[in-house]
Structures are given as C-alpha cells and as structure tokens.
Short mmCIF file of C-alpha atoms in Angstrom, two decimals:
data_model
loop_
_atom_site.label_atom_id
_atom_site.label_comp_id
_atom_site.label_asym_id
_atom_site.label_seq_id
_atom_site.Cartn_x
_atom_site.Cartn_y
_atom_site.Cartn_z
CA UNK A 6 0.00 0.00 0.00
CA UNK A 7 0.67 3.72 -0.25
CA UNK A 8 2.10 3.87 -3.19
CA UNK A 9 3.18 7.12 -5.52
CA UNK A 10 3.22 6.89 -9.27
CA UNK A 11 5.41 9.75 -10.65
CA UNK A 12 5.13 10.95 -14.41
CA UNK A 13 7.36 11.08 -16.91
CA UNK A 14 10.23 9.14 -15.50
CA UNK A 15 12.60 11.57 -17.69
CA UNK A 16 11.80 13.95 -19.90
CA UNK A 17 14.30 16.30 -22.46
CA UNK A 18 12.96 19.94 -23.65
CA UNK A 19 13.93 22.91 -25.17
CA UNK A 20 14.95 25.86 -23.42
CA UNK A 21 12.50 28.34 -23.12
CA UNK A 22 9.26 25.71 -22.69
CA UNK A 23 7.97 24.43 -19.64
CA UNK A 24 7.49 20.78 -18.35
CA UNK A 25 4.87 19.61 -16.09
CA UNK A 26 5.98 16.73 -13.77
CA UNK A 27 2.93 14.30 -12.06
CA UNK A 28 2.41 13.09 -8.97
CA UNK A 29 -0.34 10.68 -8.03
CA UNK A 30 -1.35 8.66 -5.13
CA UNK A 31 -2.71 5.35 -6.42
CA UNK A 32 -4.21 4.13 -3.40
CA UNK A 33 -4.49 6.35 -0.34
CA UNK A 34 -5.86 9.70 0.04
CA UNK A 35 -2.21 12.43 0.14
CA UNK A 36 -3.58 15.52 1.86
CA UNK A 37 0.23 16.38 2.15
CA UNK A 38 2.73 16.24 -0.38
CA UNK A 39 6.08 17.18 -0.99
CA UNK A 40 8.75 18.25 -3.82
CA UNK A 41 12.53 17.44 -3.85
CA UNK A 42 15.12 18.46 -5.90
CA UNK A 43 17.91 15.96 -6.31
CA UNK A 44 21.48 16.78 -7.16
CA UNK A 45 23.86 13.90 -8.89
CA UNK A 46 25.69 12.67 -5.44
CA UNK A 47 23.29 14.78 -3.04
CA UNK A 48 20.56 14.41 -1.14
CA UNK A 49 17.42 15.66 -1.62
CA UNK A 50 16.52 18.84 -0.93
CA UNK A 51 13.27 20.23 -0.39
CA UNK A 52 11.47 22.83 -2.89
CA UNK A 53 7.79 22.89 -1.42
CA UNK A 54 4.97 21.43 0.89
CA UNK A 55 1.77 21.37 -1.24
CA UNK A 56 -1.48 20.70 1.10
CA UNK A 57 -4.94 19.84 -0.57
CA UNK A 58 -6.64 22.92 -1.78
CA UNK A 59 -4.38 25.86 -0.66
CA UNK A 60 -1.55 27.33 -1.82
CA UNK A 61 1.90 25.80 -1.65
CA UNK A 62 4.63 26.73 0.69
CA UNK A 63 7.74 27.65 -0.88
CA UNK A 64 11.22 26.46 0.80
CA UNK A 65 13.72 29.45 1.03
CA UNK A 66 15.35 30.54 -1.92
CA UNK A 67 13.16 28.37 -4.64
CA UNK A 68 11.30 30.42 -6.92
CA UNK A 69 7.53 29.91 -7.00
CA UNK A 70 6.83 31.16 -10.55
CA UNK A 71 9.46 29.40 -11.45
CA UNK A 72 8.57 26.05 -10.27
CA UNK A 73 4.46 25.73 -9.95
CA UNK A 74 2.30 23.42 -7.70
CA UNK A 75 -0.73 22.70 -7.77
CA UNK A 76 -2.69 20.10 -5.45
CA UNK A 77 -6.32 20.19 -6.48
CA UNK A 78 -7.45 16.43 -5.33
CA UNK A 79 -6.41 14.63 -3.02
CA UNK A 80 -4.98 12.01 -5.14
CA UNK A 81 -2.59 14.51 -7.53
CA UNK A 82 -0.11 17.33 -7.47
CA UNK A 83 1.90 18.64 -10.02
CA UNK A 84 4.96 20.39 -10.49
CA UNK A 85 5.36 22.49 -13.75
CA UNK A 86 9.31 24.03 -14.30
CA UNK A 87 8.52 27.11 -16.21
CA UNK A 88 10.52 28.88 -18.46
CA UNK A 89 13.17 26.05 -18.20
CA UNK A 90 16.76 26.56 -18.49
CA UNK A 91 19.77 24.06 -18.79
CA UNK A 92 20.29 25.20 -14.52
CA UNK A 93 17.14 23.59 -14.20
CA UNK A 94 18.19 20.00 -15.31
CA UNK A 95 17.73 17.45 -12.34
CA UNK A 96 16.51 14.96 -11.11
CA UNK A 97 12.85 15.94 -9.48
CA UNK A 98 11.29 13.62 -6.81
CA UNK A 99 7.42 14.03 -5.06
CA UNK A 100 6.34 12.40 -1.72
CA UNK A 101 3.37 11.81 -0.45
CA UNK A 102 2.55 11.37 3.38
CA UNK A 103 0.21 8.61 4.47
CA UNK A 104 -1.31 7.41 7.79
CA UNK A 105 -0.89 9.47 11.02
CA UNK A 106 2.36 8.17 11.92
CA UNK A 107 5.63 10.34 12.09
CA UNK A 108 7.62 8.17 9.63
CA UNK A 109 4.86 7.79 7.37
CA UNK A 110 6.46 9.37 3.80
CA UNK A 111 5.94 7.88 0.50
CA UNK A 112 8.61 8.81 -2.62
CA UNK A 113 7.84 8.40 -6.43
CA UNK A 114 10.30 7.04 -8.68
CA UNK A 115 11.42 10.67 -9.88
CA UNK A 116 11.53 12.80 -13.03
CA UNK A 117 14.95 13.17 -14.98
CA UNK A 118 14.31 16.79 -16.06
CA UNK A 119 17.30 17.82 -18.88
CA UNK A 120 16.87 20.89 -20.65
CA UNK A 121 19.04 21.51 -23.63
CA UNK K 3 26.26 23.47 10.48
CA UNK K 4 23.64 21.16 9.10
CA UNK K 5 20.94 19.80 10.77
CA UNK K 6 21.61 16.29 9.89
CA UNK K 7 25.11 15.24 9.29
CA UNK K 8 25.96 11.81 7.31
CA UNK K 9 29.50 10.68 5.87
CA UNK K 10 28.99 10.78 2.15
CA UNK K 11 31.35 8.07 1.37
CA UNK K 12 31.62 6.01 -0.99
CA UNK K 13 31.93 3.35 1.26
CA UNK K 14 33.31 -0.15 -0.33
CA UNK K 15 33.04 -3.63 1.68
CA UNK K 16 33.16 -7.21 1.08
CA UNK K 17 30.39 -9.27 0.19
CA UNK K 18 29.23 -10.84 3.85
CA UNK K 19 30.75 -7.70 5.64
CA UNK K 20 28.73 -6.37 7.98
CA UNK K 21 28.29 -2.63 7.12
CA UNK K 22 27.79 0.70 9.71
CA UNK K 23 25.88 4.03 8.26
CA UNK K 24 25.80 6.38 10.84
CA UNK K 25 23.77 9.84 11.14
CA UNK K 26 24.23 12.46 14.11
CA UNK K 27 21.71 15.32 14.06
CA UNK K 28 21.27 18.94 16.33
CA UNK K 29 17.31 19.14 16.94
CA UNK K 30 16.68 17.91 19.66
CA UNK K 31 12.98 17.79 18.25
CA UNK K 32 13.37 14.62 16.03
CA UNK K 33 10.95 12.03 17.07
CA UNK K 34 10.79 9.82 14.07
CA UNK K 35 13.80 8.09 12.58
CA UNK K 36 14.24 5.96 9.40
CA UNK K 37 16.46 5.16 6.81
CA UNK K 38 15.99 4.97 3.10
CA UNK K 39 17.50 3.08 0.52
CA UNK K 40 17.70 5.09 -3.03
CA UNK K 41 19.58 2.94 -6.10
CA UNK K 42 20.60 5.27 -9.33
CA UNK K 43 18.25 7.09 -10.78
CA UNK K 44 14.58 5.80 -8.42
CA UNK K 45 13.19 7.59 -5.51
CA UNK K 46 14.24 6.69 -1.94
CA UNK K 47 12.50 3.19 -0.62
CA UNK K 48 12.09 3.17 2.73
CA UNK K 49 13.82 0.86 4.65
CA UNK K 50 13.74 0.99 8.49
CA UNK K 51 11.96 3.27 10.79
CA UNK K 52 12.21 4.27 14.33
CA UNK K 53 10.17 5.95 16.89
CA UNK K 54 12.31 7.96 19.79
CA UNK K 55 15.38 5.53 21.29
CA UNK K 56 15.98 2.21 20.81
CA UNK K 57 16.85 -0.91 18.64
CA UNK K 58 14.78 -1.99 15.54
CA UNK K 59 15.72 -5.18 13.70
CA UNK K 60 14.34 -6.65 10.81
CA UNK K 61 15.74 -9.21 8.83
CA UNK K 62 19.67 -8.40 7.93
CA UNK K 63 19.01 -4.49 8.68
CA UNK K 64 19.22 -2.95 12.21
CA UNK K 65 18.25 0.45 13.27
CA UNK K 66 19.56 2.02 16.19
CA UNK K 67 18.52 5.61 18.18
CA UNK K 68 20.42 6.96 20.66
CA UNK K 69 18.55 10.64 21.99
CA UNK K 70 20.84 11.31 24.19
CA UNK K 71 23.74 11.27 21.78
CA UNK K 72 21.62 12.67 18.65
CA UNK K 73 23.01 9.63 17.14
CA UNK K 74 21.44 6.91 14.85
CA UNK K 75 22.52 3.53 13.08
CA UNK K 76 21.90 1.87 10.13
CA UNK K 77 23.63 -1.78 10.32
CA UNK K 78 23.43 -4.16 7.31
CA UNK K 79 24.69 -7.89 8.13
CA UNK K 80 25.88 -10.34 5.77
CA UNK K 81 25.88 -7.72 2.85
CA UNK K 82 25.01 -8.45 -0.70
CA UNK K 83 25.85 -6.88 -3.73
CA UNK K 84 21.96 -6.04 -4.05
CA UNK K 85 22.66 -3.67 -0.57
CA UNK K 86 24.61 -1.70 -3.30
CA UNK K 87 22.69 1.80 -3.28
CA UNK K 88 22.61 5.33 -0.90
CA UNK K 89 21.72 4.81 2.19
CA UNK K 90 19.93 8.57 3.07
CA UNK K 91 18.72 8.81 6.91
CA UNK K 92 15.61 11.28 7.54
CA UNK K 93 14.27 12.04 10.65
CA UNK K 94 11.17 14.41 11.32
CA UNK K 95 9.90 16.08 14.85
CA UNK K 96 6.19 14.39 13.32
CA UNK K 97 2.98 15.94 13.18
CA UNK K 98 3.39 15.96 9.37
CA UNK K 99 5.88 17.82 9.18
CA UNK K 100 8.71 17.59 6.37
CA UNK K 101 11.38 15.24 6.76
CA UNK K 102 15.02 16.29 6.89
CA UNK K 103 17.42 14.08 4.93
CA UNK K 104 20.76 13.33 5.43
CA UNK K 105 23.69 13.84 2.31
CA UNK K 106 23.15 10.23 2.01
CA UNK K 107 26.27 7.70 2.60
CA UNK K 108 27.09 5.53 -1.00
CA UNK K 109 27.51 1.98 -0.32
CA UNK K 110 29.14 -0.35 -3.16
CA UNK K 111 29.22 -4.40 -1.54
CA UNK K 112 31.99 -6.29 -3.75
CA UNK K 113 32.23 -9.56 -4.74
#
C-alpha cells in the first residue's frame, strides 16, 4: 500500500518551454505532499509542501513562478518548471505522506528533467 | 552546520561484511527516525523506521537511536551486492511535518 506513481520518468525539452511533472497517489488519500530536488551525489533537498486545496509553501530561496504546484485532489499534485533553463536540469522527486504516523512518507520514482 | 550530518562516502566492503551508516543530528525535536534506501536514478524506498530511542531489527538491517547522543545507526549484516545503493537517513519532529534528509552515505558491496 501507499504507493506514488510519478510521471514522466525523464523527460528532455527545449529551453524556453515548460514541463509539467505528475504526482499521483494510487491508493491512499495524500492531503500532504512534498517536492525534492535531487542533485547527482546529493541528497534531496526540499522545494515545497503542497497541502490539498491551498496554496503551496515555498522552501527558502526556490522560486515559485518558477517552479508551480498545484494540489487540487487529493490524489494529484503537479509540479510544472517554467521557463526552463539548462540550470534547471535534475533529477525531481514528489512524496506523499500517508497514515498518522511520524515516519509515514511515500517517494515516487522521480523525473529526470534535462533541458538543452 | 547542518541539521543532519551523514559521511557521504563512498563506502566499499566485502560481500558478507557487515556494514555501519551512521547519522548524528542537532534538533533535539526529532521524534521519528528511518532510513531509506535510493539505487541510481529511483526515488528513496524506505527501509527501516524508528520511533524515539531504541533498537529496531528486521531481517539483515538494524536500526539504532540513541537521543541522548543525537546519534542513529543503520547496520546491514551479511551484505550483498543487491545492498549496493545510498543509504539517506531522515528524521522528522512528526505531526506531518517535512522530513530532513541526510547527504546520504554511498555503499558499493563487492564480490
């Protein structure tokens, strides 16, 4: 159970377009989900909380026109990379949390975002 | 200094070694413990989860909390080749709050 299906698995585009990256609970209910930004090597690092219905809350120093979520049902969120540039290529990751308990976090596969 | 610090690695062992991944953190906060496995290019799985202090053991994996420390364990016995991956601890005060991840520690298991 609590699985996340994340959309496309990689994905190349142009400069200048935007790409929008899917996140969907298959079979429970995410109220709560989160966006990572993965670095070759690093670890994952934060971009936004997205809660059902309401606006998204931005981590320090990550753009929010640049990088738009949206969380209108409880069973999808979606990050769309606007305007992308090469500095944009990485690898993109969504979580979902489940159940009441503390170390309840589910993780799609991630997105392999390179713009050229 | 970071709130969770992990030794990147790369760390190489033996097939059958047993292995040590080790996190130390500064918020005193942290409630919930756990370890994820990621492999190249997927999302973090997790792997073993903890609630305050103590041991957790399950299977070939053990996860251990010390509070008073700020310390926490990830032991693999008997490794495999398959236990090649990053290891990433995260560790959250709960509530639904966000989770804050370690660098993540690389683990290769030779034959």
């Amino acid at each position: 159970g609590a699985v996340v299906s994340q959309h496309p698995s990689w994905v190349i585009c142009k400069s200048g377009t935007s790409v929008k990256i899917e996140c969907r609970s298959l079979d429970f209910q995410a109220t709560t989900m989160f966006w990572y930004r993965q670095f070759p090597k690093q670890s994952l690092m934060l971009m936004a909380t997205s809660n059902e219905g309401s606006k998204a809350t931005y981590e320090q120093g990550v753009e929010k026109d640049k990088f738009l979520i949206n969380h209108a049902s409880l069973t999808l969120s979606t990050l769309t990379v606007t305007s992308a540039h090469p500095e944009d290529s990485s690898f993109y990751i969504c979580s979902a949390k489940f159940g009441v308990d503390g170390y309840g976090y589910t993780f799609g596969s991630g997105t392999r975002l390179t713009v050229v | 200094q970071k709130e969770v610090e992990q030794d990147p690695g790369p760390l190489s062992v033996p097939e059958g070694a047993i292995v040590s991944l080790n996190c130390t953190y500064s918020n005193s906060a942290f409630q919930y413990f756990m370890w994820y496995r990621q492999y190249s290019r997927k999302g973090p799985e997790l792997l073993m989860y903890t609630y305050s202090s103590g041991n957790k053991e399950d299977g070939r994996f053990t996860a251990q909390v010390d509070k008073s420390s700020k310390y926490i364990s990830l032991f693999i016995r008997d490794s495999q080749p398959s236990d090649s991956a990053t290891y990433l601890c995260a560790m959250s005060p709960g509530g639904g709050n966000k989770l804050t991840f370690g660098t993540g520690t690389q683990l290769k298991v030779e034959l």
